[in-house]
Tab-separated table of C-alpha atoms and ligand atoms in Angstrom:
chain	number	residue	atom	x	y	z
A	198	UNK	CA	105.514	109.777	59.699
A	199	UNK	CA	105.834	108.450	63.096
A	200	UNK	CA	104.703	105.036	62.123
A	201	UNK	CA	107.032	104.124	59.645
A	202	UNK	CA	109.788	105.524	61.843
A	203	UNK	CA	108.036	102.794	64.645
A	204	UNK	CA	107.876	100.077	62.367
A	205	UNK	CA	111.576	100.488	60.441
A	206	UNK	CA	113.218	99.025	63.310
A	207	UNK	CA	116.965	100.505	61.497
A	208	UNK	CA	115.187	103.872	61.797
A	209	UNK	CA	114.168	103.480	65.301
A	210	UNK	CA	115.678	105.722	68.084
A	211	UNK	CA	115.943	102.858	70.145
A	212	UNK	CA	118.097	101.198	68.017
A	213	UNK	CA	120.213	103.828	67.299
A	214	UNK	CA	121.803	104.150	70.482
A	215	UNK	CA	123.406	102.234	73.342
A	216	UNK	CA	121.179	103.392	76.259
A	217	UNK	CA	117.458	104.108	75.114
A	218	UNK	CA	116.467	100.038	75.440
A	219	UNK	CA	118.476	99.465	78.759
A	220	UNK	CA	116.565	102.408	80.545
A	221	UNK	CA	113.532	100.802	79.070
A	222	UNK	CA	113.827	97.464	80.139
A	223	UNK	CA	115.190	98.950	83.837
A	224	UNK	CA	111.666	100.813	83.585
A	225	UNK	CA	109.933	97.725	83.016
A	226	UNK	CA	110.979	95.916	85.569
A	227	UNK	CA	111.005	98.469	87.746
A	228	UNK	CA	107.641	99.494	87.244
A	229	UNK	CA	106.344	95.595	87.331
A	230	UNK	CA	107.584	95.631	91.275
A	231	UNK	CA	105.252	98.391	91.845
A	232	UNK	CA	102.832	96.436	89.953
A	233	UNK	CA	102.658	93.209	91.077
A	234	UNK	CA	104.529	94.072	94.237
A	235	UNK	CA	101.357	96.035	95.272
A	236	UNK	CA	99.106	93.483	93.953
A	237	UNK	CA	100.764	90.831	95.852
A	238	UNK	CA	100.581	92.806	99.284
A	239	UNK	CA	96.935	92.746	99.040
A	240	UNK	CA	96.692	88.571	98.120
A	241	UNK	CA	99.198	87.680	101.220
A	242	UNK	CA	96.585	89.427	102.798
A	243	UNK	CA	94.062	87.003	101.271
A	244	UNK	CA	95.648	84.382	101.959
A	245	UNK	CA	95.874	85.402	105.612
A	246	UNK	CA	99.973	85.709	105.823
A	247	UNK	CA	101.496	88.971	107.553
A	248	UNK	CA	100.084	91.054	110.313
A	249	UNK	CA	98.526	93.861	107.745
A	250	UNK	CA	95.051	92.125	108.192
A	251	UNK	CA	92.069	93.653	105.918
A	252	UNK	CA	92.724	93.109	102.512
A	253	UNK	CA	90.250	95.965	101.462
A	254	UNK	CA	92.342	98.499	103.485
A	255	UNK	CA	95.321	97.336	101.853
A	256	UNK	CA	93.823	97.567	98.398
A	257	UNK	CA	92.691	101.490	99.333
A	258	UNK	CA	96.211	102.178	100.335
A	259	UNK	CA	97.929	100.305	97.256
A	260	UNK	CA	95.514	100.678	94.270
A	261	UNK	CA	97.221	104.131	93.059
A	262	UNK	CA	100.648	102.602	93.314
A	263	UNK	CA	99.195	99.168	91.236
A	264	UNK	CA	97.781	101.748	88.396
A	265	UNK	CA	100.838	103.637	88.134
A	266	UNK	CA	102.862	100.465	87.709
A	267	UNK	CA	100.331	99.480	84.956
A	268	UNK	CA	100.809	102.786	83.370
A	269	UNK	CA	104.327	102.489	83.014
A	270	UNK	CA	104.360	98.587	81.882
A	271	UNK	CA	101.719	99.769	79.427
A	272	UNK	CA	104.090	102.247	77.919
A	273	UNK	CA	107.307	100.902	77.934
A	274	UNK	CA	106.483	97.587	77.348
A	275	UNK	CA	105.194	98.219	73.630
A	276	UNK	CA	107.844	101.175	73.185
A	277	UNK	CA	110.675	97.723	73.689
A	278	UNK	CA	107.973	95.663	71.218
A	279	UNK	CA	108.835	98.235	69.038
A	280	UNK	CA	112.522	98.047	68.533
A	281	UNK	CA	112.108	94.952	66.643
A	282	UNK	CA	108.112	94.107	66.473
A	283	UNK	CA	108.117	91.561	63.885
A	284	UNK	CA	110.643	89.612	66.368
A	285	UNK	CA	108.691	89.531	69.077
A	286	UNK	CA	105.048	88.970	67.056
A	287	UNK	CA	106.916	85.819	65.894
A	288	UNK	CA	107.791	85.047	69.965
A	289	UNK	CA	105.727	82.488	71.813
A	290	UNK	CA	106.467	83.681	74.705
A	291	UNK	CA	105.299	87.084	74.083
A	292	UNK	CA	102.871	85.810	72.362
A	293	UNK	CA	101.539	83.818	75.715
A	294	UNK	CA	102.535	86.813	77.904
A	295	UNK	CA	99.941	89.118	76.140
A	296	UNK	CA	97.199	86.538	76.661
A	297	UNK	CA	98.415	86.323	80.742
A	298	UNK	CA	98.631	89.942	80.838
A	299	UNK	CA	94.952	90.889	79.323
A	300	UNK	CA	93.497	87.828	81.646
A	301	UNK	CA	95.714	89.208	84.495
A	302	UNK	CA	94.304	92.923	84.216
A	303	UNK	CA	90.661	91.875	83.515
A	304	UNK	CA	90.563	89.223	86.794
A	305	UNK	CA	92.408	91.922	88.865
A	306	UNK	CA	90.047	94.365	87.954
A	307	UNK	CA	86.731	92.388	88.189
A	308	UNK	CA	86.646	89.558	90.080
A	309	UNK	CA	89.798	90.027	92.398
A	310	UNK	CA	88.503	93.554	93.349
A	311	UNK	CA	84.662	92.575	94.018
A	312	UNK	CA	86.083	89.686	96.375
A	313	UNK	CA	88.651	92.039	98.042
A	314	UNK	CA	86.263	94.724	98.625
A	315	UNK	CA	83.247	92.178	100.011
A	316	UNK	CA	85.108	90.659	102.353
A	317	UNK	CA	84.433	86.987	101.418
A	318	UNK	CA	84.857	83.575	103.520
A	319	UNK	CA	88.342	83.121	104.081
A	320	UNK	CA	87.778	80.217	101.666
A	321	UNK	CA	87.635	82.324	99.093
A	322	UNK	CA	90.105	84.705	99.727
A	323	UNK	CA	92.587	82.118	99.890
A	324	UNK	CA	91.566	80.872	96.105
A	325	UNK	CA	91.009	84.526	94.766
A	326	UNK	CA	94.621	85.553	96.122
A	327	UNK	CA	95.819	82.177	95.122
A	328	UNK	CA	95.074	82.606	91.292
A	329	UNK	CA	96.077	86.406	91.143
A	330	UNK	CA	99.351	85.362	92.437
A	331	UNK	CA	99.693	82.474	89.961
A	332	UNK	CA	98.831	85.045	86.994
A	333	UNK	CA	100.743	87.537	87.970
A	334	UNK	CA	103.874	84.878	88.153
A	335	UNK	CA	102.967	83.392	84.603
A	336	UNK	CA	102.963	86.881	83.231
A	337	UNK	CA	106.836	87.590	84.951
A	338	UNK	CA	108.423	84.418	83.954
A	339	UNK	CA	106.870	84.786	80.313
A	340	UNK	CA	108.254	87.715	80.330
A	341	UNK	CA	111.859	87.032	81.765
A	342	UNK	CA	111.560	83.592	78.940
A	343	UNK	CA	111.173	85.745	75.806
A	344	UNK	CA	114.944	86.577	75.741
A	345	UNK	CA	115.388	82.536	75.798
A	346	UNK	CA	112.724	81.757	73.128
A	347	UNK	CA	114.280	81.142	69.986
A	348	UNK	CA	112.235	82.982	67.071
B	585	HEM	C1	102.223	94.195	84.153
B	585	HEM	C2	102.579	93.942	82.928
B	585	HEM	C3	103.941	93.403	82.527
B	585	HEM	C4	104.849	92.682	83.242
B	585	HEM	C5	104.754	92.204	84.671
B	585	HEM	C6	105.989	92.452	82.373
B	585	HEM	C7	107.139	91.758	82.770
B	585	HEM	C8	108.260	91.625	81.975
B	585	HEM	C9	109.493	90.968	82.407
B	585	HEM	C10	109.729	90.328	83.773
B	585	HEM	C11	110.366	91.054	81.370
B	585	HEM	C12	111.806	90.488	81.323
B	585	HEM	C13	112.780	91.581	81.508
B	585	HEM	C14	114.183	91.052	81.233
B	585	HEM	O1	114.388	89.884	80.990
B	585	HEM	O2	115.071	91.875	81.266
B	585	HEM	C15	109.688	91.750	80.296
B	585	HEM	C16	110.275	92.025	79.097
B	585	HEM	C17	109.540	92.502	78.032
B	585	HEM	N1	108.232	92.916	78.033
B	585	HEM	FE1	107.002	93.005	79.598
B	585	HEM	N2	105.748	93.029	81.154
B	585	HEM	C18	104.502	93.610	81.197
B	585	HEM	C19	103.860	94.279	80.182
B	585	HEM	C20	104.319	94.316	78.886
B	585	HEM	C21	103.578	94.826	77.746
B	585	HEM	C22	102.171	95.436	77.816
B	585	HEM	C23	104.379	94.648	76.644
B	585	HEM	C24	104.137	95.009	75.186
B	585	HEM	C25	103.039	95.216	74.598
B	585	HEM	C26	105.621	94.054	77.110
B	585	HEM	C27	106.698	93.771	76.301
B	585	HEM	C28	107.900	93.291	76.753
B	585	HEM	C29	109.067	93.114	75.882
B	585	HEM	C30	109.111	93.402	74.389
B	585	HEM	C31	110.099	92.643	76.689
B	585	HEM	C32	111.567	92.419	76.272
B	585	HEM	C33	111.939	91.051	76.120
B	585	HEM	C34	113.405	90.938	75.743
B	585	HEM	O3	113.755	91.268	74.607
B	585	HEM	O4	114.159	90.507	76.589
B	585	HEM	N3	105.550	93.856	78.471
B	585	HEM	N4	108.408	92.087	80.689
């Protein structure tokens, strides 16, 4: 039942009214600040910028935050997928974005955190925050291009 209501996007709620995708993509965004706003708190503190010092204190005080903006990029971004799925399957920019994303979470959640939380050389910080702020950036701007990929 549900499925084919998902995947008939002329049956879809969300495209059956003038407000439903808007709040989405508001959501989205909204919830990507948290995000990768949190995320890139703790890699300034990497890379040795700001006066907040210790990036494994600022990863205890953020990491909630970070998951709850995951949670709600993991929900609404495949509830917008679904208003027209076959559109954005066909998107190369999605397409790339989903790639980002899934190397994003893994690195942020593996090698990012073991770095963070062992208080490396500051060497290593500096290239750790470096290339979880250079993710995070691809998966943003892949995002913000799929609206200008033509499908
Ligand atoms: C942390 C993870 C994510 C970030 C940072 C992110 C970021 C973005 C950004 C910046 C936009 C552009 C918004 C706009 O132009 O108005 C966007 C749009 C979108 N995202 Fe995400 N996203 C994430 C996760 C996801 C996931 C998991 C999916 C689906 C499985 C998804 C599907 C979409 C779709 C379908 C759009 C709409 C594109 C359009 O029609 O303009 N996103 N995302």
């Amino acid at each position: 039942m549900f499925l084919e209501l998902v995947y008939d996007p002329t049956t879809n709620p969300l495209n059956n009214n003038e407000w439903s995708f808007p709040l989405l993509e508001i959501l989205h965004i909204g919830a990507f600040t948290l995000s990768i706003g949190t995320i890139a708190i703790v890699d300034f503190g990497l890379l040795g910028w700001g006066k907040r010092g210790d990036p494994a204190r600022l990863l205890k005080e953020t990491s909630l935050l970070t998951l709850i903006g995951l949670a709600i990029m993991l929900i609404t971004g495949p509830l917008i997928m679904s208003s027209d799925p076959d559109m954005y399957l066909r998107n190369s920019s999605f397409k790339f974005k989903m790639v980002a994303l899934l190397i994003a979470i893994v690195y942020n959640y593996t090698i990012h955190r073991k770095v963070v939380l062992s208080g490396a050389s500051p060497g290593i910080n500096k290239a750790v925050g470096t290339l979880s702020l250079l993710l995070w950036v691809t998966v943003v701007f892949s995002g913000l291009f799929i609206a200008f990929v033509a499908v």
